[in-house]
Coordinates of C-alpha atoms and ligand atoms in Angstrom, one line a residue:
Chain A
M1 CA -5.7 -41.9 -1.9
A2 CA -1.9 -42.9 -1.6
S3 CA -1.3 -46.0 -3.3
K4 CA -2.1 -49.4 -3.4
A5 CA 0.8 -50.8 -2.4
P6 CA 1.0 -52.2 1.0
K7 CA 0.7 -49.4 4.1
P8 CA 4.3 -49.5 6.1
D9 CA 4.0 -49.9 9.2
L10 CA 2.7 -46.8 11.1
A11 CA 5.5 -47.6 13.8
T12 CA 8.2 -47.6 11.2
L13 CA 7.0 -44.2 9.7
P14 CA 9.3 -41.4 10.6
K15 CA 7.0 -38.4 12.1
K16 CA 7.7 -34.8 11.3
A17 CA 5.5 -33.1 14.4
E18 CA 3.2 -34.8 17.3
A19 CA 0.5 -33.4 19.2
R20 CA 0.5 -34.3 22.4
A21 CA -2.0 -33.7 24.9
L22 CA -2.7 -30.5 23.7
N23 CA -5.8 -28.4 25.0
F24 CA -6.4 -24.7 23.5
F25 CA -8.2 -21.9 25.2
Y26 CA -9.6 -18.7 23.6
G27 CA -10.0 -17.0 27.1
A28 CA -12.2 -19.1 28.9
K29 CA -13.9 -20.8 26.2
Q30 CA -12.1 -24.3 25.4
A31 CA -11.6 -25.0 21.8
L32 CA -9.6 -28.1 21.3
K33 CA -9.2 -31.0 24.2
N34 CA -6.2 -33.1 24.8
I35 CA -5.5 -33.5 21.4
S36 CA -2.8 -36.5 20.4
L37 CA -1.6 -36.4 16.8
P38 CA 1.2 -37.7 14.5
V39 CA 2.1 -36.1 11.4
Y40 CA 4.5 -38.1 9.4
D41 CA 7.3 -36.9 7.4
R42 CA 6.5 -35.9 4.0
R43 CA 2.9 -37.2 3.9
V44 CA 0.1 -35.2 3.3
T45 CA -2.5 -35.2 6.9
A46 CA -6.0 -34.1 6.1
L47 CA -8.2 -32.3 9.2
I48 CA -11.7 -33.1 8.4
G49 CA -14.9 -32.2 11.0
P50 CA -18.2 -30.1 10.9
S51 CA -17.8 -26.3 10.9
G52 CA -16.4 -24.7 14.1
C53 CA -15.0 -28.4 15.3
G54 CA -11.7 -26.7 16.0
K55 CA -9.5 -27.7 12.8
S56 CA -8.5 -24.2 12.2
T57 CA -7.7 -23.8 16.1
F58 CA -5.7 -26.9 15.5
L59 CA -3.6 -26.0 12.8
R60 CA -2.8 -22.5 13.9
C61 CA -1.2 -23.6 17.0
F62 CA 1.7 -24.9 14.9
N63 CA 2.5 -22.0 13.8
R64 CA 1.6 -20.2 16.8
M65 CA -0.5 -17.7 15.1
H66 CA -2.3 -17.6 18.1
D67 CA 0.4 -16.1 20.1
L68 CA -0.2 -12.6 18.3
Y69 CA -3.9 -12.3 20.3
P70 CA -4.2 -11.6 23.9
G71 CA -5.9 -14.0 25.8
N72 CA -5.5 -17.3 24.2
R73 CA -3.7 -20.2 25.8
Y74 CA -1.9 -23.6 25.1
E75 CA -1.7 -26.6 27.4
G76 CA 0.2 -29.8 26.5
E77 CA 2.8 -29.7 23.3
I78 CA 3.9 -30.2 19.6
R79 CA 7.0 -32.0 19.2
F80 CA 8.8 -31.1 15.9
F81 CA 10.9 -33.3 14.5
P82 CA 14.3 -34.3 13.8
D83 CA 15.2 -32.0 16.5
D84 CA 12.6 -33.1 19.1
L85 CA 11.5 -29.1 20.1
N86 CA 8.5 -28.6 21.5
L87 CA 7.0 -26.1 19.3
L88 CA 4.4 -24.6 21.9
G89 CA 7.7 -24.2 24.6
A90 CA 7.5 -20.8 26.2
D91 CA 11.2 -20.5 25.5
V92 CA 10.6 -21.0 21.4
D93 CA 10.7 -17.7 19.5
P94 CA 7.1 -18.0 17.7
I95 CA 9.1 -16.2 15.1
E96 CA 11.2 -19.1 14.5
V97 CA 8.4 -22.1 14.3
R98 CA 6.4 -18.9 11.5
M99 CA 10.0 -19.6 9.6
R100 CA 10.3 -23.5 9.7
L101 CA 6.4 -23.9 9.0
A102 CA 4.9 -21.9 6.7
M103 CA 1.1 -21.4 6.3
V104 CA -1.4 -20.9 3.4
F105 CA -4.6 -19.4 4.4
Q106 CA -8.6 -20.0 3.0
K107 CA -8.7 -16.9 1.4
P108 CA -5.8 -15.8 -0.9
N109 CA -4.1 -12.9 0.6
P110 CA -1.4 -11.5 -1.5
F111 CA 0.0 -7.9 -0.2
P112 CA -0.3 -5.2 -2.5
K113 CA 3.0 -5.4 -3.9
S114 CA 4.7 -6.5 -6.8
I115 CA 4.4 -10.5 -7.7
F116 CA 7.9 -10.4 -7.1
E117 CA 7.9 -8.8 -3.7
N118 CA 5.2 -11.4 -2.7
V119 CA 7.3 -14.4 -3.4
A120 CA 10.5 -13.1 -2.3
Y121 CA 9.0 -11.3 1.1
G122 CA 9.8 -14.6 3.1
L123 CA 13.4 -14.3 2.3
R124 CA 13.2 -10.0 3.0
V125 CA 12.1 -11.0 6.2
R126 CA 15.1 -13.2 7.1
G127 CA 17.9 -10.3 5.9
V128 CA 18.4 -11.6 2.6
N129 CA 18.7 -8.7 -0.1
Q130 CA 20.7 -10.1 -2.7
R131 CA 19.3 -9.4 -5.9
S132 CA 20.8 -12.4 -7.8
V133 CA 19.7 -14.7 -4.2
L134 CA 16.2 -13.8 -4.7
V135 CA 16.2 -13.8 -8.7
D136 CA 17.1 -17.6 -8.2
K137 CA 14.8 -18.3 -4.8
V138 CA 11.2 -16.6 -6.7
E139 CA 12.0 -18.5 -9.8
E140 CA 12.0 -21.5 -7.9
A141 CA 9.5 -21.1 -5.7
L142 CA 7.2 -19.7 -8.2
K143 CA 8.0 -23.2 -10.5
G144 CA 7.5 -25.0 -7.4
A145 CA 4.0 -23.6 -7.0
A146 CA 3.0 -24.3 -10.8
L147 CA 3.1 -20.2 -11.3
W148 CA 6.0 -19.6 -13.1
N149 CA 5.1 -19.9 -16.8
E150 CA 2.1 -17.3 -16.4
V151 CA 4.1 -14.9 -14.8
K152 CA 7.2 -14.7 -15.7
D153 CA 6.9 -12.2 -18.0
R154 CA 5.5 -9.6 -15.6
L155 CA 7.0 -10.3 -12.2
D156 CA 6.7 -6.4 -11.8
E157 CA 2.8 -6.4 -11.8
Q158 CA 0.8 -5.8 -9.0
A159 CA -0.2 -9.4 -7.4
N160 CA -3.8 -8.0 -6.9
N161 CA -3.8 -8.3 -10.7
L162 CA -4.0 -12.3 -11.0
S163 CA -6.9 -14.3 -10.9
G164 CA -8.3 -15.6 -7.7
G165 CA -6.4 -19.3 -8.4
Q166 CA -3.4 -17.5 -9.2
Q167 CA -3.2 -16.0 -6.1
Q168 CA -3.8 -18.8 -4.1
R169 CA -0.5 -20.5 -5.9
L170 CA 1.0 -16.9 -5.3
C171 CA 0.6 -17.4 -1.5
I172 CA 1.9 -20.8 -2.2
A173 CA 5.1 -19.8 -4.3
R174 CA 5.4 -17.0 -1.0
A175 CA 5.1 -19.8 1.7
L176 CA 7.7 -22.3 -0.1
A177 CA 10.5 -19.5 -1.4
S178 CA 11.8 -20.1 2.3
E179 CA 12.2 -23.5 2.3
P180 CA 9.9 -24.4 5.1
E181 CA 9.9 -27.7 6.8
M182 CA 6.2 -28.1 6.9
L183 CA 3.3 -26.6 4.8
L184 CA 0.0 -25.6 6.8
F185 CA -3.1 -25.2 4.4
D186 CA -6.6 -24.0 5.9
E187 CA -8.6 -25.0 3.6
P188 CA -7.0 -23.7 0.5
T189 CA -9.3 -24.1 -2.2
S190 CA -12.8 -23.0 -0.7
A191 CA -12.5 -19.5 -2.6
L192 CA -11.7 -21.2 -5.9
D193 CA -13.6 -22.3 -9.0
P194 CA -13.0 -26.6 -9.7
I195 CA -10.3 -26.2 -11.9
A196 CA -8.0 -23.8 -9.7
T197 CA -9.0 -26.1 -7.2
A198 CA -7.9 -29.3 -9.2
S199 CA -4.6 -27.5 -10.2
I200 CA -4.0 -26.6 -6.3
E201 CA -4.4 -30.4 -5.5
E202 CA -2.0 -31.5 -8.1
L203 CA 0.4 -29.3 -7.0
I204 CA -0.4 -30.6 -3.2
H205 CA 0.5 -34.3 -4.8
Q206 CA 3.9 -32.9 -6.5
L207 CA 4.5 -30.8 -2.9
K208 CA 4.7 -33.7 -0.6
D209 CA 8.1 -35.3 -1.9
K210 CA 9.6 -32.5 -0.6
V211 CA 7.7 -31.3 2.4
T212 CA 5.3 -32.1 5.5
I213 CA 1.8 -31.1 4.7
L214 CA -1.3 -30.5 6.8
I215 CA -4.5 -29.5 5.1
V216 CA -7.9 -28.4 7.0
T217 CA -10.6 -29.0 4.2
H218 CA -14.3 -28.9 4.3
N219 CA -14.4 -30.9 1.0
M220 CA -14.4 -34.9 1.4
Q221 CA -13.7 -35.7 -1.7
Q222 CA -10.7 -33.5 -1.5
A223 CA -9.6 -35.1 1.6
A224 CA -9.8 -38.7 -0.2
R225 CA -8.2 -37.7 -3.2
V226 CA -4.7 -35.5 -1.5
S227 CA -4.1 -36.9 1.6
D228 CA -2.3 -40.0 3.3
F229 CA -4.1 -39.7 6.7
T230 CA -6.8 -38.5 7.8
A231 CA -8.2 -36.7 11.2
Y232 CA -11.6 -36.6 12.2
M233 CA -12.5 -34.0 14.6
Y234 CA -15.5 -32.9 16.5
L235 CA -16.3 -30.2 19.2
G236 CA -12.7 -29.9 19.7
D237 CA -12.2 -33.6 20.4
L238 CA -9.9 -35.8 17.9
I239 CA -12.4 -38.6 17.5
E240 CA -10.4 -40.8 14.9
F241 CA -6.9 -41.0 13.0
G242 CA -5.7 -43.2 10.7
W243 CA -4.7 -44.0 6.9
T244 CA -7.4 -42.0 4.7
D245 CA -9.2 -45.2 3.0
D246 CA -9.5 -46.5 6.5
V247 CA -11.0 -43.6 8.0
F248 CA -13.1 -43.2 4.7
F249 CA -14.0 -46.6 3.8
R250 CA -13.4 -48.8 7.4
P251 CA -14.5 -46.3 10.0
K252 CA -13.7 -47.5 13.4
N253 CA -16.0 -44.6 15.4
K254 CA -20.2 -44.5 14.5
Q255 CA -19.3 -40.8 14.4
T256 CA -16.8 -40.9 11.7
E257 CA -19.0 -43.0 9.8
D258 CA -22.2 -40.9 10.1
Y259 CA -20.4 -37.7 8.9
I260 CA -18.7 -39.3 6.2
T261 CA -21.5 -41.1 4.5
G262 CA -23.6 -38.0 5.3
R263 CA -21.1 -35.7 3.3
F264 CA -19.3 -38.4 0.6
G265 CA -22.1 -41.0 0.2
Chain B
M1 CA -56.6 -15.5 2.3
P2 CA -60.3 -13.8 2.3
G3 CA -60.2 -13.3 5.7
A4 CA -57.2 -11.5 6.0
A5 CA -58.2 -8.9 3.0
A6 CA -61.8 -8.1 5.1
N7 CA -59.6 -7.0 8.3
F8 CA -57.5 -5.3 5.8
D9 CA -58.7 -1.2 5.6
L10 CA -57.0 -0.4 2.4
A11 CA -58.5 3.3 2.4
A12 CA -56.8 4.0 5.9
A13 CA -53.5 2.2 4.4
R14 CA -53.3 4.7 1.4
A15 CA -54.1 7.6 4.1
T16 CA -51.2 6.9 6.4
I17 CA -48.7 6.2 3.6
A18 CA -49.3 9.8 1.9
A19 CA -49.1 11.5 5.4
Q20 CA -46.0 9.6 5.5
K21 CA -45.0 10.5 2.0
K22 CA -45.5 14.1 3.0
R23 CA -43.4 14.1 6.1
D24 CA -40.8 12.4 3.6
L25 CA -41.1 15.4 1.2
A26 CA -41.1 18.3 3.9
F27 CA -37.8 16.6 5.4
A28 CA -36.1 16.5 2.4
A29 CA -37.1 20.3 1.4
L30 CA -35.7 21.1 4.7
G31 CA -32.4 19.5 4.4
L32 CA -32.1 20.8 0.8
G33 CA -33.0 24.8 2.2
A34 CA -30.2 24.0 5.2
L35 CA -27.6 23.2 2.8
S36 CA -28.8 25.6 0.2
V37 CA -28.1 28.5 2.8
C38 CA -24.4 26.9 3.8
F39 CA -23.6 26.7 0.2
A40 CA -25.1 30.3 -0.5
T41 CA -23.3 31.5 1.8
F42 CA -19.5 30.7 1.1
V43 CA -20.3 31.5 -2.2
A44 CA -21.5 35.1 -1.7
L45 CA -18.5 35.5 0.7
F46 CA -15.9 34.1 -1.9
V47 CA -17.5 36.2 -4.4
D48 CA -17.5 39.3 -2.0
M49 CA -14.0 38.8 -1.4
V50 CA -12.7 38.3 -5.3
I51 CA -14.8 41.8 -6.1
D52 CA -13.2 43.2 -3.1
G53 CA -9.3 41.7 -3.3
S54 CA -9.0 40.9 -7.2
G55 CA -8.2 44.1 -8.0
R56 CA -5.2 44.1 -6.0
L57 CA -3.9 40.8 -6.9
S58 CA -0.5 41.5 -8.5
S59 CA 2.6 40.1 -8.5
D60 CA 3.8 43.6 -6.6
F61 CA 1.6 42.3 -3.8
F62 CA 3.4 39.1 -3.1
S63 CA 6.6 40.3 -3.3
N64 CA 5.9 43.2 -1.2
F65 CA 6.4 43.5 2.6
A66 CA 3.5 45.7 4.7
S67 CA 3.4 49.3 4.1
R68 CA 1.9 52.2 5.4
R69 CA 0.9 53.1 2.1
P70 CA -2.1 50.5 1.2
E71 CA -1.0 50.6 -2.8
Q72 CA 2.3 49.7 -2.0
A73 CA 1.5 46.8 1.1
G74 CA 2.0 43.6 0.1
I75 CA 1.9 40.2 1.7
L76 CA 5.8 38.7 1.3
A77 CA 6.4 38.5 5.1
A78 CA 3.1 36.8 6.0
W79 CA 3.2 34.2 3.3
V80 CA 6.7 33.9 3.6
G81 CA 6.1 33.4 7.4
T82 CA 3.2 31.0 6.8
L83 CA 4.7 28.9 4.8
V84 CA 8.0 28.1 7.2
V85 CA 5.5 27.7 10.5
M86 CA 3.8 25.1 8.3
V87 CA 7.1 23.3 7.3
V88 CA 7.6 23.2 11.0
T89 CA 4.1 22.6 11.9
A90 CA 4.5 19.5 9.7
A91 CA 8.1 18.6 11.1
V92 CA 6.6 18.4 14.8
A93 CA 2.9 16.8 13.9
V94 CA 3.7 13.8 11.6
P95 CA 6.9 12.5 13.5
V96 CA 5.1 12.6 16.9
G97 CA 1.4 11.8 15.5
V98 CA 2.1 9.1 13.5
A99 CA 4.1 7.3 15.9
S100 CA 1.9 7.6 18.3
G101 CA -0.9 6.2 16.3
I102 CA 1.5 2.8 15.6
Y103 CA 1.7 2.4 18.9
L104 CA -1.2 3.1 19.9
E105 CA -3.0 0.5 17.3
E106 CA -0.2 -1.7 16.9
Y107 CA 1.8 -1.5 20.4
A108 CA 0.0 -0.8 23.5
P109 CA -1.6 -3.2 25.7
R110 CA -5.8 -2.8 26.3
N111 CA -5.7 -1.7 29.6
K112 CA -7.2 1.3 31.1
L113 CA -4.1 3.4 31.0
T114 CA -4.5 3.0 27.0
A115 CA -8.0 3.8 27.3
L116 CA -7.4 6.8 29.5
I117 CA -5.0 8.4 26.5
E118 CA -7.4 7.4 23.6
I119 CA -10.0 9.5 25.5
N120 CA -7.2 12.2 26.0
I121 CA -6.4 12.5 22.8
N122 CA -10.0 12.6 21.6
N123 CA -10.7 15.8 24.1
L124 CA -7.6 17.4 23.0
A125 CA -9.1 17.5 19.4
G126 CA -12.0 19.9 21.0
V127 CA -9.9 22.2 23.3
P128 CA -10.2 25.6 21.8
S129 CA -6.8 26.8 19.9
I130 CA -6.4 30.0 22.4
V131 CA -5.8 27.4 25.2
Y132 CA -3.0 26.1 23.1
G133 CA -1.9 29.4 22.9
L134 CA -1.8 30.1 26.1
L135 CA 0.3 26.7 26.8
A136 CA 2.7 27.7 24.3
L137 CA 2.9 31.0 25.6
G138 CA 3.8 30.0 29.0
M139 CA 6.1 27.1 28.2
F140 CA 7.6 27.9 24.7
V141 CA 8.0 31.8 24.8
H142 CA 8.8 31.9 28.6
T143 CA 10.2 28.9 30.2
F144 CA 12.2 27.5 27.0
G145 CA 13.0 31.1 26.2
L146 CA 12.3 30.6 22.3
G147 CA 10.3 33.6 22.3
A148 CA 7.9 34.8 19.7
S149 CA 9.7 33.0 17.0
V150 CA 9.0 30.0 13.7
L151 CA 9.7 27.3 16.1
T152 CA 7.4 28.2 18.8
A153 CA 4.5 28.8 16.1
G154 CA 5.5 26.0 14.7
L155 CA 5.6 23.8 18.2
T156 CA 2.1 25.0 18.7
L157 CA 0.3 24.7 15.8
G158 CA 2.0 21.3 15.8
L159 CA 0.9 20.6 19.0
L160 CA -3.1 22.0 17.8
I161 CA -3.0 19.3 15.1
L162 CA -1.7 16.6 16.8
P163 CA -5.1 14.8 18.2
I164 CA -6.2 15.3 14.2
V165 CA -2.9 13.3 12.8
I166 CA -2.9 10.5 15.7
V167 CA -6.8 10.0 15.2
S168 CA -6.3 9.6 11.2
T169 CA -3.2 7.3 11.7
R170 CA -5.3 5.3 13.8
E171 CA -8.1 5.2 11.3
A172 CA -5.8 4.2 8.4
I173 CA -4.0 1.8 10.3
R174 CA -7.0 0.1 11.6
A175 CA -8.3 -0.2 7.8
V176 CA -5.5 -2.6 7.0
P177 CA -6.7 -6.1 6.6
G178 CA -5.7 -8.7 9.5
M179 CA -5.3 -11.2 6.5
I180 CA -2.3 -8.6 5.5
R181 CA -1.1 -8.9 9.0
E182 CA -1.8 -12.8 9.3
A183 CA 0.1 -13.2 5.8
A184 CA 3.4 -11.4 6.9
Y185 CA 3.8 -12.4 10.4
A186 CA 3.1 -16.4 9.1
L187 CA 6.1 -15.6 7.2
G188 CA 8.3 -15.1 10.3
A189 CA 8.1 -11.0 10.3
T190 CA 8.4 -9.3 13.6
R191 CA 6.2 -6.5 14.7
W192 CA 8.2 -3.7 13.4
Q193 CA 8.8 -5.6 10.0
M194 CA 4.9 -6.1 9.9
V195 CA 4.5 -2.5 10.6
R196 CA 7.2 -0.9 8.6
H197 CA 6.8 -3.5 5.3
H198 CA 3.0 -3.2 5.2
V199 CA 0.9 -1.0 7.8
L200 CA 2.8 2.1 7.2
P201 CA 3.1 2.0 3.2
Y202 CA -0.5 0.9 2.9
S203 CA -1.9 3.1 5.4
M204 CA -0.2 6.0 3.7
P205 CA -2.8 7.8 2.0
G206 CA -4.9 7.9 5.0
I207 CA -2.2 9.1 7.1
L208 CA -1.1 12.1 4.6
T209 CA -4.7 13.2 4.2
G210 CA -4.9 13.6 7.9
V211 CA -1.6 15.4 7.8
I212 CA -3.2 18.1 5.1
I213 CA -6.8 18.0 6.8
G214 CA -4.6 19.2 9.7
L215 CA -2.6 21.4 8.1
S216 CA -5.1 23.1 6.5
R217 CA -6.6 23.9 9.9
A218 CA -3.0 25.3 11.3
I219 CA -2.6 27.3 8.3
G220 CA -6.0 29.5 9.3
E221 CA -5.4 29.8 12.6
T222 CA -4.8 33.2 14.5
A223 CA -5.6 33.0 18.0
P224 CA -2.6 30.8 19.1
I225 CA -0.2 32.5 17.1
V226 CA -1.5 36.2 18.3
T227 CA -1.4 34.7 22.1
I228 CA 2.5 33.8 21.4
G229 CA 3.0 37.2 20.2
A230 CA 3.6 37.2 16.9
V231 CA 4.5 40.8 15.3
T232 CA 2.0 42.5 13.0
F233 CA 4.4 45.1 10.8
I234 CA 7.8 43.2 9.8
A235 CA 9.8 44.5 7.0
F236 CA 12.2 41.7 6.7
L237 CA 12.0 37.5 6.0
P238 CA 13.7 35.1 8.1
P239 CA 17.4 34.3 7.1
A240 CA 17.9 31.8 4.4
P241 CA 18.1 28.0 5.4
V242 CA 21.1 27.7 3.2
T243 CA 24.4 29.8 3.1
A244 CA 27.5 30.4 1.5
A245 CA 29.8 29.3 3.6
A246 CA 30.3 26.0 5.7
P247 CA 28.3 24.2 6.9
F248 CA 25.8 25.4 4.4
V249 CA 22.7 24.8 6.2
S250 CA 21.6 27.5 9.1
F251 CA 18.6 27.1 11.9
E252 CA 18.8 30.7 12.4
W253 CA 15.1 31.0 10.7
L254 CA 13.6 29.2 13.4
M255 CA 14.5 31.5 16.0
S256 CA 13.4 34.5 13.6
P257 CA 10.2 36.8 14.3
F258 CA 7.8 36.1 11.9
T259 CA 4.0 37.3 10.8
A260 CA 1.3 34.9 8.9
M261 CA -1.4 35.4 6.6
P262 CA -4.2 35.4 9.4
I263 CA -2.4 38.2 11.2
Q264 CA -1.6 40.4 8.5
I265 CA -5.3 40.0 7.6
F266 CA -6.4 40.4 10.9
N267 CA -4.5 43.6 11.0
W268 CA -5.7 45.5 7.7
T269 CA -9.3 44.5 8.4
S270 CA -9.1 46.9 11.7
R271 CA -7.6 49.7 9.7
P272 CA -10.2 52.7 9.0
E273 CA -9.3 52.7 5.1
T274 CA -11.1 51.3 2.5
A275 CA -7.9 50.3 0.7
F276 CA -6.6 48.5 3.2
Q277 CA -10.0 46.7 3.5
Q278 CA -9.4 45.5 -0.1
N279 CA -6.1 44.4 0.9
A280 CA -7.1 42.3 3.2
S281 CA -9.9 40.9 1.1
A282 CA -7.2 40.3 -1.5
A283 CA -5.0 38.3 1.1
A284 CA -7.9 36.4 2.5
L285 CA -8.9 35.5 -1.2
V286 CA -4.8 33.8 -1.1
L287 CA -5.7 32.3 2.0
V288 CA -8.6 30.4 1.2
V289 CA -6.9 29.6 -2.1
M290 CA -4.1 27.8 0.0
T291 CA -6.7 26.0 1.9
L292 CA -8.1 24.4 -1.0
A293 CA -5.4 23.9 -2.8
M294 CA -4.0 21.9 -0.2
N295 CA -7.2 19.8 0.4
A296 CA -7.0 18.9 -3.3
L297 CA -3.6 18.0 -2.7
A298 CA -5.1 15.7 -0.4
I299 CA -7.9 14.3 -2.7
W300 CA -5.2 13.5 -5.6
L301 CA -2.6 12.1 -3.1
R302 CA -5.0 9.6 -1.7
F303 CA -6.6 8.7 -5.1
R304 CA -3.1 8.1 -6.4
L305 CA -1.7 6.1 -3.6
R306 CA -5.0 4.1 -3.4
R307 CA -4.8 2.8 -6.7
N308 CA -2.6 0.0 -6.0
L309 CA -4.0 -0.9 -2.5
K310 CA -6.6 -3.7 -3.4
W311 CA -7.7 -6.4 -0.9
Ligands
ATP401 N1 -10.8 -15.8 18.1 C1 -11.9 -16.8 18.8 N2 -12.2 -16.4 20.1 C2 -13.0 -17.3 20.5 N3 -13.3 -18.3 20.2 C3 -13.5 -18.5 19.1 C4 -12.2 -17.9 18.0 N4 -12.1 -18.7 16.9 C5 -12.7 -19.1 17.1 N5 -13.5 -19.5 18.3 C6 -14.5 -21.0 18.4 O1 -13.4 -21.9 18.4 C7 -13.8 -22.9 17.7 C8 -13.4 -23.6 16.8 O2 -13.3 -22.7 15.8 P1 -12.3 -23.2 14.4 O3 -12.4 -21.9 13.5 O4 -11.0 -23.5 14.8 O5 -13.2 -23.9 13.6 P2 -13.3 -24.9 12.4 O6 -13.2 -26.1 12.4 O7 -11.8 -24.4 11.7 O8 -14.4 -24.2 11.4 P3 -14.6 -23.7 9.9 O9 -14.6 -24.9 9.6 O10 -16.0 -23.2 10.0 O11 -13.4 -23.0 9.5 C9 -15.4 -22.6 17.3 O12 -16.5 -22.7 18.3 C10 -15.5 -21.2 17.6 O13 -16.1 -20.5 17.6
MG402 MG1 -11.8 -23.1 9.9

């Protein structure tokens, strides 16, 4: 949890994004119901809730991943600041959205290419091919993901040869390389051991100075450790949202309390 | 539970098990027998070819044209013809087949029209090759006036193996995990960038395997090229693709008449003299070795290219 200092007034806190009356449908099946949720600028917001409640679905609305599959439908909007763009707008190109919001997946998914090419890919997609620029950006991103020291002598090796934890940090570096404004994490440590998990959590701590983070996690301790805000979801509804310590220790809703005491206490 | 034990007739159960085990054994024996018949047949054919033909295998056999005198006859025109036809076949089937496979897998909307096209492609793979020959005779030879040329044969065999290339391309593409696609899209890749940078390179081993399997089918095809009117006796090679004078490349070889290995073999087998039969065996041996070599190449390529593909 962030700090013991008095918490700033939410009304004055700048927002990076805000879901407004968001509904989402997989074909006829509604997976998100009227969700309104602010994501504060350069803060970590955790999404918690039982399996199948719609956490991943919500996260994947932000970078329009649902557009890749037929039959999916959004209603409502996700406002993105400072330009007050509706990420879900029909006139907004999902490619552009994905360039501004990067995603890290549950299972590390490096490309079967070299470590260097993995990290450089986001830049290559943007048409950056100048070697000197790529070299600098790749180094910066790998340092940002606390992986540089482990891989600096083997950048041309296959990424699949790295350990699971290293692969996940590589995926974070890949996401960081093109300087996204917001990072979306979907259970980034669920496939990792406790030590690798601790290093990713440490990394999230460092990253939040520069970038807004929205993270889905099944691990209550993790939510408590890394996040400033927590949202509790249940069956597609947003049940409670607030400062993480409030949600964990002074939940307003009985359902939230039951879930957290069941999983945490 | 003593009650349960009393109801359980151990002797009867053992009898049932013993009877089932006999059936198991019977099936294994039957399967092994069937397999042995296949294998023995292949070995017998191969050994027979080697015995009959190996005496004729010499460098002259590869560098002589066909001749009325069996001891002077060779397969020069046939193997060169087969080679150039295969080049054209691959040049037709690879781009068209791979593009179709990518389109169907990555771009085509899932609707009735796509389903219809898919059914058609799967059925095309089963159309007898002579039908392709008839189609080619009407279309390439007569309508387009391409004659019984290398180009006509390549186009015909290219069409013939197109379904194989399309199907194997699609299977290879489908094997690329969704996770990898999502990783690329999430970084802002367009569909074409995703295909070009990921799907295509990662499915290359499977695509190449399909292409080579297709070519090794095409190399032995006789019916379609007989149908289009390939000559059975020819004493010159197609003109060289490179020339001494500008522009240094020539495509005249495409329009050249040709013969091919299976035609040469067929021609020699139909002669009464035993010496020609030996020539046929020797040529058949060369053809079989060519096919096996292509299959070996496919296996090696797949092994080499898949080494780095782990997900
Ligand atoms: N592609 C899909 N088509 C139809 N329904 C889906 C699809 N993906 C998810 N769902 C459904 O939508 C609901 C929300 O799923 P989602 O994956 O967002 O849950 P989650 O909270 O991330 O769960 P978990 O913690 O298990 O990852 C579930 O009921 C799920 O079955
Ligand atoms: Mg999920």
